[in-house]
C-alpha cells in the first residue's frame, strides 16, 4: 500500500519514512509542496501524510488543490502549529485528520490505519476490465485472479488508460505522466511499455489509435 509522505524536516521525515516502511507501507517521501503535487498527479496513493509548513507550496495549498481536483485520498495533516485556528484551517482545507508535533510514531501509525480503513469502505478501489482487475489503492493488477507484477512506469501508463476508458490518450499525455519518473523520456519508451503491458495482460486490453496514441475501450 503506497503512502505519500510530504515533510521538509529531515529528522522527522526520515523517522516517519522508516516507521511507515516497517509498518508495511511503501513510502514515497518528498520535501516540497510542488513535488507533492507532481507525485499526486502521477501516482495513486492510499494515503497522504502532509506537513503544512513546506517550501514551494504550503501544505494547505497542496490540500486545497487536491480537493478541488476531486481527489478524495485520505489526508493526515502534521503540523508544528498546534493552535485551534490552525487545526480548523487544516480541516477546512480538506484534511481527514490532524496531528500536532511533537507526536509519537505509534500515534501516526494508528491514525494512518484508521484513515485507510475508513477510505476503503467508501471509495471504488478496483477497476475491472473483463478478466483484468486494477486495484488503485492496493496498487496491484490481477489477470484471472493471478497477480501480474508491473514496473512503476507500466503501472503509470496502465492506470492512465484504464481510468480514461473509451478516451484515447496521446503519446504526449502518457509521456507527461511518466515525466516524474525519468528524465528525458525517449521517443520509443511508451511503445516499449505498452508492448510489455500487452505481453503481461494480453493483446486485447490496450488498442493502438493510429496517429494518436492508445486507448482502453469500455469492456
Ligand atoms: Ca515543515
CSV table of C-alpha atoms and ligand atoms in Angstrom, one decimal:
chain,number,residue,atom,x,y,z
A,1,UNK,CA,0.0,0.0,0.0
A,2,UNK,CA,1.5,3.3,-1.1
A,3,UNK,CA,1.8,6.4,1.1
A,4,UNK,CA,3.0,9.8,0.0
A,5,UNK,CA,4.9,11.5,2.8
A,6,UNK,CA,5.4,15.3,2.5
A,7,UNK,CA,7.8,16.6,5.1
A,8,UNK,CA,10.6,19.1,4.7
A,9,UNK,CA,12.3,18.4,8.1
A,10,UNK,CA,14.9,15.7,7.5
A,11,UNK,CA,14.8,14.3,11.0
A,12,UNK,CA,11.0,13.9,11.2
A,13,UNK,CA,10.8,12.8,7.6
A,14,UNK,CA,13.4,10.1,7.9
A,15,UNK,CA,11.8,8.9,11.2
A,16,UNK,CA,8.4,8.6,9.6
A,17,UNK,CA,9.8,7.0,6.4
A,18,UNK,CA,11.4,4.3,8.4
A,19,UNK,CA,8.5,3.8,10.7
A,20,UNK,CA,5.9,3.6,8.0
A,21,UNK,CA,8.0,1.3,5.9
A,22,UNK,CA,8.4,-1.0,8.9
A,23,UNK,CA,4.7,-1.0,9.3
A,24,UNK,CA,4.4,-2.4,5.8
A,25,UNK,CA,3.7,0.7,3.7
A,26,UNK,CA,5.5,1.6,0.6
A,27,UNK,CA,6.6,5.2,1.2
A,28,UNK,CA,7.4,7.9,-1.3
A,29,UNK,CA,8.9,10.9,0.6
A,30,UNK,CA,9.1,14.4,-0.9
A,31,UNK,CA,10.2,17.5,0.9
A,32,UNK,CA,8.5,20.2,-1.1
A,33,UNK,CA,4.9,21.2,-1.9
A,34,UNK,CA,5.4,21.4,-5.6
A,35,UNK,CA,6.9,17.9,-5.7
A,36,UNK,CA,3.9,16.7,-3.7
A,37,UNK,CA,1.5,18.0,-6.4
A,38,UNK,CA,3.6,16.2,-9.1
A,39,UNK,CA,3.7,13.0,-7.2
A,40,UNK,CA,-0.1,13.1,-6.5
A,41,UNK,CA,-0.9,13.6,-10.2
A,42,UNK,CA,1.3,10.8,-11.3
A,43,UNK,CA,0.7,8.1,-8.7
A,44,UNK,CA,-2.4,6.8,-6.9
A,45,UNK,CA,-1.7,6.7,-3.2
A,46,UNK,CA,-3.7,5.1,-0.5
A,47,UNK,CA,-2.9,7.9,1.9
A,48,UNK,CA,-1.2,11.3,2.1
A,49,UNK,CA,0.7,12.3,5.2
A,50,UNK,CA,1.2,16.1,4.8
A,51,UNK,CA,3.2,18.7,6.8
A,52,UNK,CA,1.7,22.2,6.5
A,53,UNK,CA,4.8,24.3,6.6
A,54,UNK,CA,6.6,23.5,3.4
A,55,UNK,CA,8.8,25.2,0.8
A,56,UNK,CA,7.4,25.5,-2.7
A,57,UNK,CA,3.7,25.3,-1.9
A,58,UNK,CA,2.3,25.2,1.5
A,59,UNK,CA,0.5,22.0,2.7
A,60,UNK,CA,-2.8,23.9,2.8
A,61,UNK,CA,-2.4,24.9,-0.9
A,62,UNK,CA,-1.5,21.3,-1.8
A,63,UNK,CA,-4.5,20.1,0.0
A,64,UNK,CA,-6.9,22.6,-1.4
A,65,UNK,CA,-5.8,21.9,-5.0
A,66,UNK,CA,-6.1,18.2,-4.4
A,67,UNK,CA,-9.7,18.5,-3.2
A,68,UNK,CA,-10.6,21.0,-5.9
A,69,UNK,CA,-9.5,18.3,-8.5
A,70,UNK,CA,-12.0,15.9,-6.9
A,71,UNK,CA,-9.4,13.6,-5.4
A,72,UNK,CA,-10.7,12.0,-2.1
A,73,UNK,CA,-7.5,10.4,-1.0
A,74,UNK,CA,-7.4,10.3,2.9
A,75,UNK,CA,-5.1,13.0,4.3
A,76,UNK,CA,-3.4,13.1,7.7
A,77,UNK,CA,-2.0,16.6,8.3
A,78,UNK,CA,1.0,17.1,10.5
A,79,UNK,CA,1.9,20.5,11.8
A,80,UNK,CA,4.0,22.3,14.4
A,81,UNK,CA,1.3,24.9,14.5
A,82,UNK,CA,-0.9,23.3,17.1
A,83,UNK,CA,-3.4,26.1,17.7
A,84,UNK,CA,-7.1,25.6,17.4
A,85,UNK,CA,-7.2,28.1,14.5
A,86,UNK,CA,-4.6,26.1,12.5
A,87,UNK,CA,-6.4,22.9,13.2
A,88,UNK,CA,-9.6,24.3,11.9
A,89,UNK,CA,-7.8,25.7,8.8
A,90,UNK,CA,-6.3,22.3,8.0
A,91,UNK,CA,-9.6,20.5,8.4
A,92,UNK,CA,-11.4,23.2,6.3
A,93,UNK,CA,-8.9,22.7,3.5
A,94,UNK,CA,-9.9,19.1,3.4
A,95,UNK,CA,-7.8,17.1,5.9
A,96,UNK,CA,-9.3,14.0,7.3
A,97,UNK,CA,-7.3,14.0,10.5
A,98,UNK,CA,-4.8,16.2,12.2
A,99,UNK,CA,-1.7,15.6,14.4
A,100,UNK,CA,0.3,18.3,16.1
A,101,UNK,CA,4.1,18.0,16.5
A,102,UNK,CA,5.7,16.5,18.5
A,103,UNK,CA,3.9,13.2,18.1
A,104,UNK,CA,4.7,9.6,18.8
A,105,UNK,CA,5.3,7.3,15.8
A,106,UNK,CA,2.7,4.8,17.3
A,107,UNK,CA,0.1,7.6,17.2
A,108,UNK,CA,0.9,8.4,13.5
A,109,UNK,CA,0.6,4.7,12.6
A,110,UNK,CA,-2.7,4.3,14.4
A,111,UNK,CA,-4.2,7.4,12.6
A,112,UNK,CA,-2.9,6.0,9.3
A,113,UNK,CA,-4.5,2.6,9.8
A,114,UNK,CA,-7.8,4.2,10.8
A,115,UNK,CA,-7.8,6.5,7.7
A,116,UNK,CA,-7.0,3.7,5.3
A,117,UNK,CA,-9.7,1.5,6.8
A,118,UNK,CA,-12.3,4.3,6.6
A,119,UNK,CA,-11.5,5.1,3.0
A,120,UNK,CA,-11.6,1.5,1.9
A,121,UNK,CA,-15.2,1.4,2.9
A,122,UNK,CA,-16.0,4.4,0.9
A,123,UNK,CA,-14.1,4.6,-2.4
A,124,UNK,CA,-14.0,2.5,-5.5
A,125,UNK,CA,-10.8,0.6,-5.1
A,126,UNK,CA,-10.7,-1.6,-8.2
A,127,UNK,CA,-11.3,-1.1,-11.9
A,128,UNK,CA,-12.4,-4.4,-13.6
A,129,UNK,CA,-11.9,-4.9,-17.3
A,130,UNK,CA,-13.0,-8.4,-18.4
A,131,UNK,CA,-10.6,-10.8,-16.6
A,132,UNK,CA,-8.3,-7.9,-15.5
A,133,UNK,CA,-8.6,-6.1,-12.2
A,134,UNK,CA,-6.6,-3.0,-11.4
A,135,UNK,CA,-6.7,-2.1,-7.7
A,136,UNK,CA,-5.9,1.6,-7.4
A,137,UNK,CA,-5.5,1.5,-3.7
A,138,UNK,CA,-3.5,-1.7,-3.1
A,139,UNK,CA,-1.5,-0.9,-6.3
A,140,UNK,CA,-1.9,-4.3,-7.8
A,141,UNK,CA,-3.1,-5.9,-11.0
A,142,UNK,CA,-4.5,-9.3,-11.4
A,143,UNK,CA,-5.5,-11.3,-14.5
A,144,UNK,CA,-7.8,-14.3,-14.0
A,145,UNK,CA,-7.2,-13.6,-10.3
A,146,UNK,CA,-3.5,-14.2,-10.7
A,147,UNK,CA,-1.2,-11.3,-9.6
A,148,UNK,CA,0.7,-9.7,-12.5
A,149,UNK,CA,3.8,-7.7,-11.4
A,150,UNK,CA,4.3,-4.4,-13.2
A,151,UNK,CA,7.1,-1.9,-13.2
A,152,UNK,CA,6.2,1.6,-11.9
A,153,UNK,CA,6.2,3.0,-15.4
A,154,UNK,CA,3.9,0.3,-16.7
A,155,UNK,CA,1.6,1.0,-13.8
A,156,UNK,CA,1.5,4.7,-14.6
A,157,UNK,CA,0.6,4.1,-18.2
A,158,UNK,CA,-1.9,1.4,-17.4
A,159,UNK,CA,-3.8,3.4,-14.7
A,160,UNK,CA,-3.9,6.5,-17.0
A,161,UNK,CA,-5.5,4.3,-19.7
A,162,UNK,CA,-8.0,2.3,-17.5
A,163,UNK,CA,-9.2,5.4,-15.6
A,164,UNK,CA,-10.0,7.1,-19.0
A,165,UNK,CA,-11.8,4.2,-20.7
A,166,UNK,CA,-13.0,5.0,-24.2
A,167,UNK,CA,-10.9,8.2,-24.4
A,168,UNK,CA,-7.7,7.8,-26.4
A,169,UNK,CA,-4.6,9.0,-24.6
A,170,UNK,CA,-2.0,10.6,-26.7
A,171,UNK,CA,1.7,9.7,-26.5
A,172,UNK,CA,2.5,13.2,-25.3
A,173,UNK,CA,-0.1,12.8,-22.5
A,174,UNK,CA,1.4,9.5,-21.4
A,175,UNK,CA,4.9,10.8,-21.6
A,176,UNK,CA,3.9,13.7,-19.4
A,177,UNK,CA,2.5,11.2,-16.9
A,178,UNK,CA,5.9,9.4,-16.9
A,179,UNK,CA,7.9,12.5,-16.7
A,180,UNK,CA,8.1,12.5,-12.9
A,181,UNK,CA,9.7,9.1,-13.1
A,182,UNK,CA,12.6,9.6,-15.6
A,183,UNK,CA,14.4,12.5,-17.1
A,184,UNK,CA,14.3,12.8,-20.8
A,185,UNK,CA,11.7,10.3,-22.0
A,186,UNK,CA,12.9,8.6,-25.1
A,187,UNK,CA,10.6,8.6,-28.1
A,188,UNK,CA,10.0,4.9,-28.2
A,189,UNK,CA,9.6,4.5,-24.4
A,190,UNK,CA,5.8,4.5,-24.5
A,191,UNK,CA,5.7,1.9,-27.3
A,192,UNK,CA,8.1,-0.4,-25.3
A,193,UNK,CA,6.0,-0.1,-22.1
A,194,UNK,CA,2.7,-0.7,-24.0
A,195,UNK,CA,4.3,-3.7,-25.7
A,196,UNK,CA,5.3,-5.1,-22.3
A,197,UNK,CA,1.8,-4.5,-20.9
A,198,UNK,CA,0.3,-6.4,-23.8
A,199,UNK,CA,2.7,-9.3,-23.1
A,200,UNK,CA,1.7,-9.3,-19.5
A,201,UNK,CA,-2.1,-8.6,-19.8
A,202,UNK,CA,-3.0,-9.9,-23.2
A,203,UNK,CA,-3.3,-8.1,-26.6
A,204,UNK,CA,-6.9,-7.0,-26.3
A,205,UNK,CA,-6.7,-4.5,-23.4
A,206,UNK,CA,-4.8,-1.7,-25.0
A,207,UNK,CA,-5.7,-0.7,-28.5
A,208,UNK,CA,-3.5,1.5,-30.7
A,209,UNK,CA,-5.2,4.5,-32.1
A,210,UNK,CA,-3.3,5.3,-35.3
A,211,UNK,CA,-1.5,8.7,-35.3
A,212,UNK,CA,-2.9,9.5,-31.8
A,213,UNK,CA,-1.8,7.1,-29.1
A,214,UNK,CA,-3.6,4.3,-27.2
A,215,UNK,CA,-7.0,3.6,-25.7
A,216,UNK,CA,-8.6,1.0,-23.4
A,217,UNK,CA,-12.2,0.6,-24.7
A,218,UNK,CA,-15.0,0.2,-22.3
A,219,UNK,CA,-15.5,-3.6,-21.8
B,1,LIG,CA1,7.8,21.9,7.9
